[in-house]
XYZ file of C-alpha atoms in Angstrom:
570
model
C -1.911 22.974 9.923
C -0.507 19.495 9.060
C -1.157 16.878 12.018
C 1.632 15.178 12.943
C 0.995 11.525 13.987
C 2.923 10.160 16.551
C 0.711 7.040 17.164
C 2.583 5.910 20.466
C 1.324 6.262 24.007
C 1.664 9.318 26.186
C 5.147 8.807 27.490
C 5.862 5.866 25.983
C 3.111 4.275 28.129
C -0.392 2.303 27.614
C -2.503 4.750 29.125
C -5.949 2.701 29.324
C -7.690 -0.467 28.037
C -11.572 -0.670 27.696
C -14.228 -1.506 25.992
C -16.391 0.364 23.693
C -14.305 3.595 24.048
C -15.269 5.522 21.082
C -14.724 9.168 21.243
C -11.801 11.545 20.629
C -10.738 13.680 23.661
C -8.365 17.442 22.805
C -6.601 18.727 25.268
C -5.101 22.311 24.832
C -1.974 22.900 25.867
C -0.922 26.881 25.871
C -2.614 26.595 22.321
C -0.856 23.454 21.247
C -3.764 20.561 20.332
C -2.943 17.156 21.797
C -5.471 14.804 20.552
C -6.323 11.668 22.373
C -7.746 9.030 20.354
C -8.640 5.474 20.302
C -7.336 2.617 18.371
C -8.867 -0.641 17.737
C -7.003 -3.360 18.346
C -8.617 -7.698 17.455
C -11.697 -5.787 16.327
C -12.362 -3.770 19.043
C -12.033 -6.807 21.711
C -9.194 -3.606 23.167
C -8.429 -0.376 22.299
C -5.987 1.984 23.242
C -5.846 5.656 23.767
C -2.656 7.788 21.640
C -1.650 10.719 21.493
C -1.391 13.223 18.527
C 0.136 16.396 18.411
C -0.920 18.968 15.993
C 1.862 20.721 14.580
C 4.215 21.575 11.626
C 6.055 19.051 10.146
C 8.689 18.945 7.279
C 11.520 17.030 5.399
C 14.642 17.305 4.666
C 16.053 15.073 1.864
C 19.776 14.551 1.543
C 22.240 12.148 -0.057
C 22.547 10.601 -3.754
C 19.195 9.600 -5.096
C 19.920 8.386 -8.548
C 19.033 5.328 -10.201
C 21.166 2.616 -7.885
C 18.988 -0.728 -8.197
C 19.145 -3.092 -5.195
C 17.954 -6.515 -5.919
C 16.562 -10.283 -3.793
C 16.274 -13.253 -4.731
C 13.193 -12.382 -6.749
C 13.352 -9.659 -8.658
C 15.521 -5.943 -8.914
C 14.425 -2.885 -6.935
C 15.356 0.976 -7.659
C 16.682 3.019 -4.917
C 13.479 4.935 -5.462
C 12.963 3.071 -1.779
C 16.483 3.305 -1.283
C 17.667 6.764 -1.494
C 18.518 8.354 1.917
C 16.062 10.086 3.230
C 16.756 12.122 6.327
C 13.437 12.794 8.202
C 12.791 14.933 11.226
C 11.034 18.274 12.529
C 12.753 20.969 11.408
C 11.232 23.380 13.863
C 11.724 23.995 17.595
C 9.825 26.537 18.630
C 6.070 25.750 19.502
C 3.524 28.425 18.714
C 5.279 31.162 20.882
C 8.592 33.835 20.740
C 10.608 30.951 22.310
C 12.626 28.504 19.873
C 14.366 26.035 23.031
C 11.302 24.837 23.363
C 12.485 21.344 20.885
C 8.129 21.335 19.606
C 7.130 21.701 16.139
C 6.288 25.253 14.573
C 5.718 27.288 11.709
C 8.835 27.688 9.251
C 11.024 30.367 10.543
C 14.602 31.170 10.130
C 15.460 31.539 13.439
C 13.879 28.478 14.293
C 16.219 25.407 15.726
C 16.527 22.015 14.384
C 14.691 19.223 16.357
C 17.086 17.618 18.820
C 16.092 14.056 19.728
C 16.322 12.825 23.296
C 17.576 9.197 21.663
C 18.682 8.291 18.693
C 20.185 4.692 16.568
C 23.604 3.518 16.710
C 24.508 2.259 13.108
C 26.074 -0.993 13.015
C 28.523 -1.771 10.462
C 29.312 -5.436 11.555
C 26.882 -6.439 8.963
C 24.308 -9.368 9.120
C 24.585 -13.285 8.965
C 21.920 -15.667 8.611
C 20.706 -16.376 12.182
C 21.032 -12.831 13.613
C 17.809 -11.284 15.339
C 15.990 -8.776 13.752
C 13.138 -6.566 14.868
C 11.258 -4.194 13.149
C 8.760 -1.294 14.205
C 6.457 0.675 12.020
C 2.906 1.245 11.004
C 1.868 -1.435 8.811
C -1.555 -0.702 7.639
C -3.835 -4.338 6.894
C -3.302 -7.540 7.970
C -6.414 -10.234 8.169
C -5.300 -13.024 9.913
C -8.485 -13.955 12.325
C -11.398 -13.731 9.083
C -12.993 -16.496 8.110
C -13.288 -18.797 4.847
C -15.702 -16.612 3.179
C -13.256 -13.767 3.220
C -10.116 -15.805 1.782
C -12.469 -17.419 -1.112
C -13.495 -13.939 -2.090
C -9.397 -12.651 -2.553
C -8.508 -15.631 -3.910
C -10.698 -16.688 -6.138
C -12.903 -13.857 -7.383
C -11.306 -10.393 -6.324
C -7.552 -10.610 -7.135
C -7.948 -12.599 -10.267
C -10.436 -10.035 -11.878
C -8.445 -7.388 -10.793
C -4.889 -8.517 -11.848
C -6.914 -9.635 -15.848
C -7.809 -6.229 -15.747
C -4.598 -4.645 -14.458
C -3.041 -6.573 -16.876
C -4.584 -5.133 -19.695
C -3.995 -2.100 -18.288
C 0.096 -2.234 -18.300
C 0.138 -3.948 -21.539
C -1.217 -0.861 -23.214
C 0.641 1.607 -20.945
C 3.963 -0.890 -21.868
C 3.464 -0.861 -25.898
C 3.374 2.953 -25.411
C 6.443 3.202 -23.464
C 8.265 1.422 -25.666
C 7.376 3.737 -28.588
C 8.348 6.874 -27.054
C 11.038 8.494 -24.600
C 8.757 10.862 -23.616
C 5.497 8.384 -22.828
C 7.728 6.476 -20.837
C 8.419 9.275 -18.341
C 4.818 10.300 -18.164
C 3.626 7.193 -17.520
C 6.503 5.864 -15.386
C 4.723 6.666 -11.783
C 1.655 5.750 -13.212
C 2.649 2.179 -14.349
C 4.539 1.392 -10.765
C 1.409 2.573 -9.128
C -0.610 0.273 -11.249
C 2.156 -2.513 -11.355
C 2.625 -2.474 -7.336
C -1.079 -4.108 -6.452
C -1.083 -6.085 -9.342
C 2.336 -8.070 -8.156
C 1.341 -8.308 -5.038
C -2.070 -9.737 -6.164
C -0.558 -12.317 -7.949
C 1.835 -13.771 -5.164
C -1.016 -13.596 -2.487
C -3.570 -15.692 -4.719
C -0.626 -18.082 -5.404
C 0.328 -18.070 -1.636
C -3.213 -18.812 -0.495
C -3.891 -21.801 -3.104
C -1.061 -23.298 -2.113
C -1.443 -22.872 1.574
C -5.158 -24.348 0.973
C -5.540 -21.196 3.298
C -9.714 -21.280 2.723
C -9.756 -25.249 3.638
C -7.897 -24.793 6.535
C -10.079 -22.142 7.915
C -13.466 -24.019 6.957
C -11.886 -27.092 9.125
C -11.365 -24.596 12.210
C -14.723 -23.267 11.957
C -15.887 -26.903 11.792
C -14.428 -27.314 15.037
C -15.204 -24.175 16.404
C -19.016 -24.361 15.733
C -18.963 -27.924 17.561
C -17.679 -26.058 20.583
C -20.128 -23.296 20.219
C -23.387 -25.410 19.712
C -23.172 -25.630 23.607
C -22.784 -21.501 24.076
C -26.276 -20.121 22.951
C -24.677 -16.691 22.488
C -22.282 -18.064 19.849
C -24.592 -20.628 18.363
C -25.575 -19.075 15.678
C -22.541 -16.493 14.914
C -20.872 -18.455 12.049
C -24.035 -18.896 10.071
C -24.670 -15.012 10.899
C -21.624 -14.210 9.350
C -22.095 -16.700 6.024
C -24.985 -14.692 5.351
C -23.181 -11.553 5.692
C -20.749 -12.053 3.652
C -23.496 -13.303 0.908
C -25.291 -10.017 1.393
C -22.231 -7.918 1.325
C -19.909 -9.843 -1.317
C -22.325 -8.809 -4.619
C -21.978 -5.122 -3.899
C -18.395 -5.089 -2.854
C -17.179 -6.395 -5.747
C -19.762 -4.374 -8.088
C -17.834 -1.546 -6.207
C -14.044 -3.114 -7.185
C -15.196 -4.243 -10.472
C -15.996 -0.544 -10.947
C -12.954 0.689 -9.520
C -10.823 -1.134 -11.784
C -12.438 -0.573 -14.733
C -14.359 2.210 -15.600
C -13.238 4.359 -13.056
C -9.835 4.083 -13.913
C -10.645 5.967 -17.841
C -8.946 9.632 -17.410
C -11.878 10.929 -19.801
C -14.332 9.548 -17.845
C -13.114 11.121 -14.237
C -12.770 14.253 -16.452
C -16.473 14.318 -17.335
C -18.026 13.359 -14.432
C -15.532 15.766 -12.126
C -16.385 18.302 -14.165
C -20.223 17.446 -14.065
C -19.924 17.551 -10.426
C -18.071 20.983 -10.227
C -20.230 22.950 -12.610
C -23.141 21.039 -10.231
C -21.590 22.895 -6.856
C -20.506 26.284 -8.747
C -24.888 26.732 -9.854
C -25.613 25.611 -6.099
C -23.444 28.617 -4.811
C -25.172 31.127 -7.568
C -21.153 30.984 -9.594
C -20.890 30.046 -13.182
C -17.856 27.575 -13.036
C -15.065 28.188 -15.593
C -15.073 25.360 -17.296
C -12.311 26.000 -20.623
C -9.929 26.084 -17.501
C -10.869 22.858 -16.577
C -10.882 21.661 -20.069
C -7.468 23.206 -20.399
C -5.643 21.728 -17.437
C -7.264 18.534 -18.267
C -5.449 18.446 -21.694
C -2.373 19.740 -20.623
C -1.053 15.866 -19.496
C -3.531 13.882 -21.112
C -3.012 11.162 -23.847
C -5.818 10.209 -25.803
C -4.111 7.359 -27.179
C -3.537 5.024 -24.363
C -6.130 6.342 -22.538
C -8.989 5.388 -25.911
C -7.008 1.933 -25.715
C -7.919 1.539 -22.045
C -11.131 2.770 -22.319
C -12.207 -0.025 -25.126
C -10.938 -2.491 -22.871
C -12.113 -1.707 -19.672
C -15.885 -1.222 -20.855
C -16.327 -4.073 -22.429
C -14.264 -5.815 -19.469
C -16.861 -4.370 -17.809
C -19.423 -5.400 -19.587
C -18.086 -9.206 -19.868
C -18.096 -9.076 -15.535
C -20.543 -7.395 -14.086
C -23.976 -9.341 -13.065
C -26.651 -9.529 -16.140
C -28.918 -7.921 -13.746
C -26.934 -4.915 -12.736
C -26.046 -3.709 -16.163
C -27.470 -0.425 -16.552
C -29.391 -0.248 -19.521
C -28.321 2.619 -21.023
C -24.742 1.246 -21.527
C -26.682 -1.879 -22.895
C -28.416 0.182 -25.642
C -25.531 2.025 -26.569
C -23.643 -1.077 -27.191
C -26.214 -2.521 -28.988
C -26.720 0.488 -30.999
C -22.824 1.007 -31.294
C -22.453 -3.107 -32.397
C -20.108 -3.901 -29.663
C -18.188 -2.084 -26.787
C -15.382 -0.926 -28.436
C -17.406 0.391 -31.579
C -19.617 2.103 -29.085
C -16.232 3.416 -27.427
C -14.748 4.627 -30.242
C -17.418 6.837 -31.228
C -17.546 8.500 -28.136
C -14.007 9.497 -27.723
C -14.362 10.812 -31.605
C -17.288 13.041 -31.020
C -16.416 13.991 -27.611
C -15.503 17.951 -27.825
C -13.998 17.442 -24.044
C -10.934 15.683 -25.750
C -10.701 18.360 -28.606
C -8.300 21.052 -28.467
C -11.637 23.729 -29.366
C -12.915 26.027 -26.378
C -15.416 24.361 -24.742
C -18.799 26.513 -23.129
C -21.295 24.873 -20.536
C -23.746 23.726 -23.366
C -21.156 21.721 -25.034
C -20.269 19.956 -21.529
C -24.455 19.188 -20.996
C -24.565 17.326 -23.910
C -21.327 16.034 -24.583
C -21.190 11.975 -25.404
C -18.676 11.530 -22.352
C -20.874 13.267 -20.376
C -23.781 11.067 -20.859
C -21.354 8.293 -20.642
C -20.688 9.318 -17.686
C -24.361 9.389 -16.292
C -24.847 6.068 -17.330
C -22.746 5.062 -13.881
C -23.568 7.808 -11.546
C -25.749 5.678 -9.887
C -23.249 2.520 -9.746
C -20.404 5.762 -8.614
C -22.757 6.947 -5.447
C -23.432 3.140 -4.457
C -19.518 2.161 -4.294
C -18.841 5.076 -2.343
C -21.105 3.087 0.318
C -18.833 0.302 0.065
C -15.293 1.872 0.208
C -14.101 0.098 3.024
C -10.384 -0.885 3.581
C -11.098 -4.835 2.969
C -14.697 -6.827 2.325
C -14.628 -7.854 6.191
C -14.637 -3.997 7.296
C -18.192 -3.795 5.677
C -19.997 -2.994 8.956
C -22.868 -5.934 8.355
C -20.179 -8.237 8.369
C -17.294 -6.384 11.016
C -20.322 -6.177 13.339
C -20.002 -9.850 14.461
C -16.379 -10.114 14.847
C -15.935 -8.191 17.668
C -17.752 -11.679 19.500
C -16.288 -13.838 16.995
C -12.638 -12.786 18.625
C -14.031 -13.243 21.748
C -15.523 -16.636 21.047
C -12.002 -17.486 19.789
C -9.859 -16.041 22.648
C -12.525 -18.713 24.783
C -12.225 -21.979 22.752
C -8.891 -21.784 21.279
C -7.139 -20.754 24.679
C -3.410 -22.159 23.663
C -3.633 -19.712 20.304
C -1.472 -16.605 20.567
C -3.760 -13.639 19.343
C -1.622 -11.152 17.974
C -2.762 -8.268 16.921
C -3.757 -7.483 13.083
C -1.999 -4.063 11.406
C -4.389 -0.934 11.835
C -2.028 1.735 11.228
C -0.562 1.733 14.592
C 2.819 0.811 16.078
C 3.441 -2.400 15.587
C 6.057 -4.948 16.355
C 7.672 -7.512 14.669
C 11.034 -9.902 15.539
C 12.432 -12.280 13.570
C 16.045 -13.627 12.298
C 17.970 -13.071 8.823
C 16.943 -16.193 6.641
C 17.200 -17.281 3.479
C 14.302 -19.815 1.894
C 13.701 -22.288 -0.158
C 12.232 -20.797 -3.464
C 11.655 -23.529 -6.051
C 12.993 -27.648 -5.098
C 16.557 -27.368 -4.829
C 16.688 -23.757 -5.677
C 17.910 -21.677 -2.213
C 17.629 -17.816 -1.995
C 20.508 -16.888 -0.093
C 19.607 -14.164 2.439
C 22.337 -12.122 1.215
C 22.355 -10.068 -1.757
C 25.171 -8.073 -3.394
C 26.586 -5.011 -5.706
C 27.138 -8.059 -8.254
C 23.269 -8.935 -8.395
C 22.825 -4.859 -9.425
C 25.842 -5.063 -12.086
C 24.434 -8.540 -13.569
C 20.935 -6.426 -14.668
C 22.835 -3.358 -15.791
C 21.377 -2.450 -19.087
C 21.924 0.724 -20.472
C 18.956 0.582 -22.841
C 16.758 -0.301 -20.557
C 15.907 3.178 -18.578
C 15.372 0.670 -15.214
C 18.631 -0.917 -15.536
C 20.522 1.908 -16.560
C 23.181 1.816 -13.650
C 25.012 5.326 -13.112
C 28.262 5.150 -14.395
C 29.977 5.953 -10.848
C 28.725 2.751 -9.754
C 30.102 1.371 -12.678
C 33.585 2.554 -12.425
C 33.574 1.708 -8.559
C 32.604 -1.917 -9.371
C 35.087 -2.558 -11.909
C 38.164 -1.130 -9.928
C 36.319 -2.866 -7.281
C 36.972 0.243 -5.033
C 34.621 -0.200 -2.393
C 36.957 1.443 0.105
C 35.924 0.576 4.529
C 32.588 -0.866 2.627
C 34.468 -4.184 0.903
C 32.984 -7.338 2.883
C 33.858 -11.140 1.846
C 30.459 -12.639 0.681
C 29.660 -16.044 -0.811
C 33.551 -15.980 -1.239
C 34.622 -13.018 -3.047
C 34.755 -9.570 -2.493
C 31.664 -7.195 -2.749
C 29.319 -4.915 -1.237
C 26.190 -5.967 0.341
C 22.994 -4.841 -0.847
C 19.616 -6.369 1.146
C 18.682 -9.136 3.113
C 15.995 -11.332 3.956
C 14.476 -12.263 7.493
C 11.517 -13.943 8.932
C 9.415 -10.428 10.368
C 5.948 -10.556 9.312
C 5.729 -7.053 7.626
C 2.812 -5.455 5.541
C 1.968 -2.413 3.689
C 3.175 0.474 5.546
C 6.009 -1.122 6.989
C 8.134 0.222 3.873
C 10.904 2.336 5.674
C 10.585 0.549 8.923
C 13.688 0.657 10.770
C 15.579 -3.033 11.078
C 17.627 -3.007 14.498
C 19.677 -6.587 15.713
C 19.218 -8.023 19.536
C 21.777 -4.834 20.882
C 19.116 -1.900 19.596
C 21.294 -0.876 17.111
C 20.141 -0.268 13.181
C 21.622 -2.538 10.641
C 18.690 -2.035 7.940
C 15.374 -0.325 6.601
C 12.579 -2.474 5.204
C 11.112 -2.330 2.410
C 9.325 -5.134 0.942
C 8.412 -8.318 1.024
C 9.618 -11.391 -1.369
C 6.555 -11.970 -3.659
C 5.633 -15.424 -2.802
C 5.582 -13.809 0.670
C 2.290 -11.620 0.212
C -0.558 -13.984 1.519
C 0.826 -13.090 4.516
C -1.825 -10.879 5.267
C -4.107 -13.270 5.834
C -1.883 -16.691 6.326
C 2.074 -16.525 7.572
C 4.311 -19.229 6.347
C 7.443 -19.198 8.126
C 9.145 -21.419 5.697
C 8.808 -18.780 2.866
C 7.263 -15.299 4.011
C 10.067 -13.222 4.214
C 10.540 -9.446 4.532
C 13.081 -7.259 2.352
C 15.175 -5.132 3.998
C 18.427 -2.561 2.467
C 21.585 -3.100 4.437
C 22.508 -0.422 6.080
C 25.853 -0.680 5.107
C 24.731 -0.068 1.968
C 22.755 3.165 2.393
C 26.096 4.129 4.134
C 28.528 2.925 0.830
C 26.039 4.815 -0.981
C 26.565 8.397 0.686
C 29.995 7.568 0.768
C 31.051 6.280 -2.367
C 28.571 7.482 -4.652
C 26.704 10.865 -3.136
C 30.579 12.003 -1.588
C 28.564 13.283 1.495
C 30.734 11.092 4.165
C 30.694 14.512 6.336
C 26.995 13.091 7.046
C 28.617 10.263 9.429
C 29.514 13.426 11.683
C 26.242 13.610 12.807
C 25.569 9.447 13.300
C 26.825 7.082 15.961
C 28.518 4.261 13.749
C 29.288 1.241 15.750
């Protein structure tokens, strides 16, 4: 059965702090599972016990979820984020015959919806700049306490390669789109997934340069090893760490060079995926079907863009990696082939994986993708040793953090330590604030209905605005939802605020100084994303949809106003 994750303390409480807790405890409660586990917290310097309850879980979507773009002072968004989502259990009865029970369960008819003990008040007094804000989620990464090394590596060697190559990537993906209707819907989740990193990439390494984040942190660990010269268990701990991250850093980024190059070709997962099954099927004593494979395979795939990739990415590939970790075969073929793309070009053309032919189990053993495919099983196997969440999670390096935080917490005693992200509750408080994008260029905090109709484009399947917004915003019928902005009448959209937010945090409810919800975030501006590792109050700001506007949305566009029955609008 699904787990469902409540990552909060029994009760609402903190149940224990320790050190070197490492274990899982379940409990069994009249066949329910509650499991206890830990979470670190500063690198295991605490850790705290949560619950989780195993149980069913499900989701009930309501509301108009068509193509409504919000927009900040950077750039447009799609209500993709925005559409209402209602979440919840949907189940009351917990593993027995009784349904008042309010616990998750299998679907049943007669089960009962979940009835929460607490739930928001919606404000509809709106925001100005000033106002608190605080938002709770479970932002996954931050890295604010790692050191120089770590900051030189994403800012000068592992964003840049991978935004070149992600680049490359979209531009292919981009030319296709624009070709055909029916490309562009394919390829439409595919391109946001690749485009979401790769913006994100770009603001950080711009964020950090101009922060001179790596400088800043070699001058505190200047000062910080002058302090610890005197403390023979931290003597040494910064040079430890140097040589760490020199061991570490050459295999790590063999693994993300891989990752976004070769690894990303559809043929190439095909053929070693299907390598690997017909591997486990012979193990069990099975023969493995393998036209089925070859079938399903086809049934989405584009040779096109995905040949185009493929001739970039190898010989991106091959332009990157280290002299000495080339594998030799590759090298031959090349050489053989007169150049990457030659070499790639053949492949795809003799390959009978891509051909629309039946394919038996000798054709897959000797098939050119196949062997292409070998060439990097051994690079494959050794970056699955290395898939850690960030380069300082590499346990030879994460090892000496633990007393590096320590160290810290001793020296710099006037330094508030808050916690990084790790998945967990976290909490953030700020105010609503614009910023100061370009000299003399401000970025209201405000945005507004006109911002959406100024990119409306109905040729451009992104800016294609539904023509019920349209007709609202001409008659300017906004009906309870009209609010004087900047001076005219309009609807607001999203706004901008100080909280330091990260990935996961998308969806994170926004509540004002009284408790009460006035937004959801959902981003953060782009020059904002460094903030993982360095937070600039005078620009890192978080992106949140009004929640006036989710509510003008229901309203106006989706006609479902029968929904406010069920909310507590203030």
């Amino acid at each position: 059965m699904p787990r469902v994750c409540y990552n909060e303390f029994i009760k609402g409480k903190e149940l224990i702090t320790m050190e070197n807790f490492n274990y899982n405890l379940i409990i069994k409660n009249n066949g329910n599972e509650i499991v206890i586990k830990t979470s670190d917290v500063s690198y295991a310097i605490r850790e705290y016990l949560r619950a989780d309850e195993a149980g069913c879980d499900a989701c009930l979507c309501n509301g108009y979820t068509g193509e409504v773009l919000c927009h900040n002072g950077d750039e447009p968004y799609c209500t993709d984020e925005m559409a209402l989502m209602v979440l919840g259990y949907m189940c009351a009865e917990a593993w027995g015959d009784e349904v008042e029970d309010n616990e998750p369960a299998e679907y049943s008819t007669s089960n009962k919806p979940y009835e929460p003990k607490r739930h928001f008040t919606v404000s509809t007094k709106g925001v100005d700049e000033g106002d608190f804000t605080m938002i709770y989620g479970f932002p996954g990464n931050t890295q604010e306490y790692v050191i120089s090394d770590a900051v030189e590596y994403v800012a000068t060697t592992s964003d840049p390669m991978k935004i070149a190559l992600r680049t490359q990537r979209l531009d292919i993906i981009s030319a296709a789109q624009a070709k055909s209707a029916e490309v562009r819907i394919a390829y439409a989740a595919i391109y946001s997934g690749i485009a979401n990193s790769w913006k994100k990439w770009q603001g950080e390494v711009l964020g950090l340069n101009r922060l001179r984040t790596a400088e800043k942190k070699r001058a505190y660990e200047q000062e910080f090893n002058k302090w610890a010269q005197s403390k023979p268990e931290y003597a040494n701990l910064l040079d430890d760490m140097h040589k760490a991250y020199d061991e570490v850093i050459p295999e790590y980024y063999m693994r993300e060079l891989f990752s976004e190059s070769i690894a990303t070709i559809d043929a190439y997962s095909f053929a070693r995926s299907l390598v690997a099954a017909i591997a486990r099927a012979e193990g069990e004593g099975k023969t493995y079907d393998v036209e089925t494979a070859h079938q399903n395979f086809l049934k989405n795939y584009n040779q096109e863009i995905d040949q185009a990739i493929a001739r970039r990415m190898v010989d991106e590939f091959c332009q990157r990696v280290d002299p000495e970790r080339m594998p030799a075969d590759l090298k031959a073929q090349i050489s053989y082939y007169g150049g990457a793309e030659k070499y790639v070009d053949a492949m795809f053309r003799s390959s009978r994986l891509l051909g629309k032919d039946p394919i038996t189990l000798s054709d897959v053993r000797g098939d050119a993708l196949v062997n292409f495919a070998r060439i990097f099983d051994k690079i494959y196997t050794k970056s699955r040793q290395y898939a850690f969440r960030n380069l300082s999670n590499a346990p030879q390096i994460e090892q000496y953090y633990r007393p590096y935080m320590r160290a810290l917490r001793e020296w710099d005693k006037d330094r508030a330590f808050y916690p990084d992200a790790n998945f967990t509750l976290r909490v953030a408080y700020g105010t609503v604030a614009g910023y100061e994008y370009a000299d003399a260029e401000y970025h209201h905090p405000v945005s507004t209905i006109d911002g959406i109709m100024a990119k409306d484009d109905p040729n451009v399947y992104d800016y294609n605005i539904p023509q019920v917004l349209r007709d609202i915003y001409a008659k300017k019928d906004y009906g309870r939802w009209a609010q004087e902005i900047y001076g005219k009448k309009s609807v607001p959209v999203c706004f901008l605020a100080t909280n330091h937010t990260s990935g996961g945090n998308s969806g994170s409810p926004v509540i004002n100084g009284k408790g009460e919800l006035i937004g959801i975030n959902f981003d953060r501006t782009w020059r904002s994303t460094m903030s993982d590792m360095e937070f600039d109050p005078s620009i890192c700001r978080n992106i949140s949809v009004d929640i006036r506007y989710v509510l003008f949305i229901i309203d106006r566009i989706g006609g479902a106003s029968y929904l406010f029955d069920e909310m507590t609008l203030k």
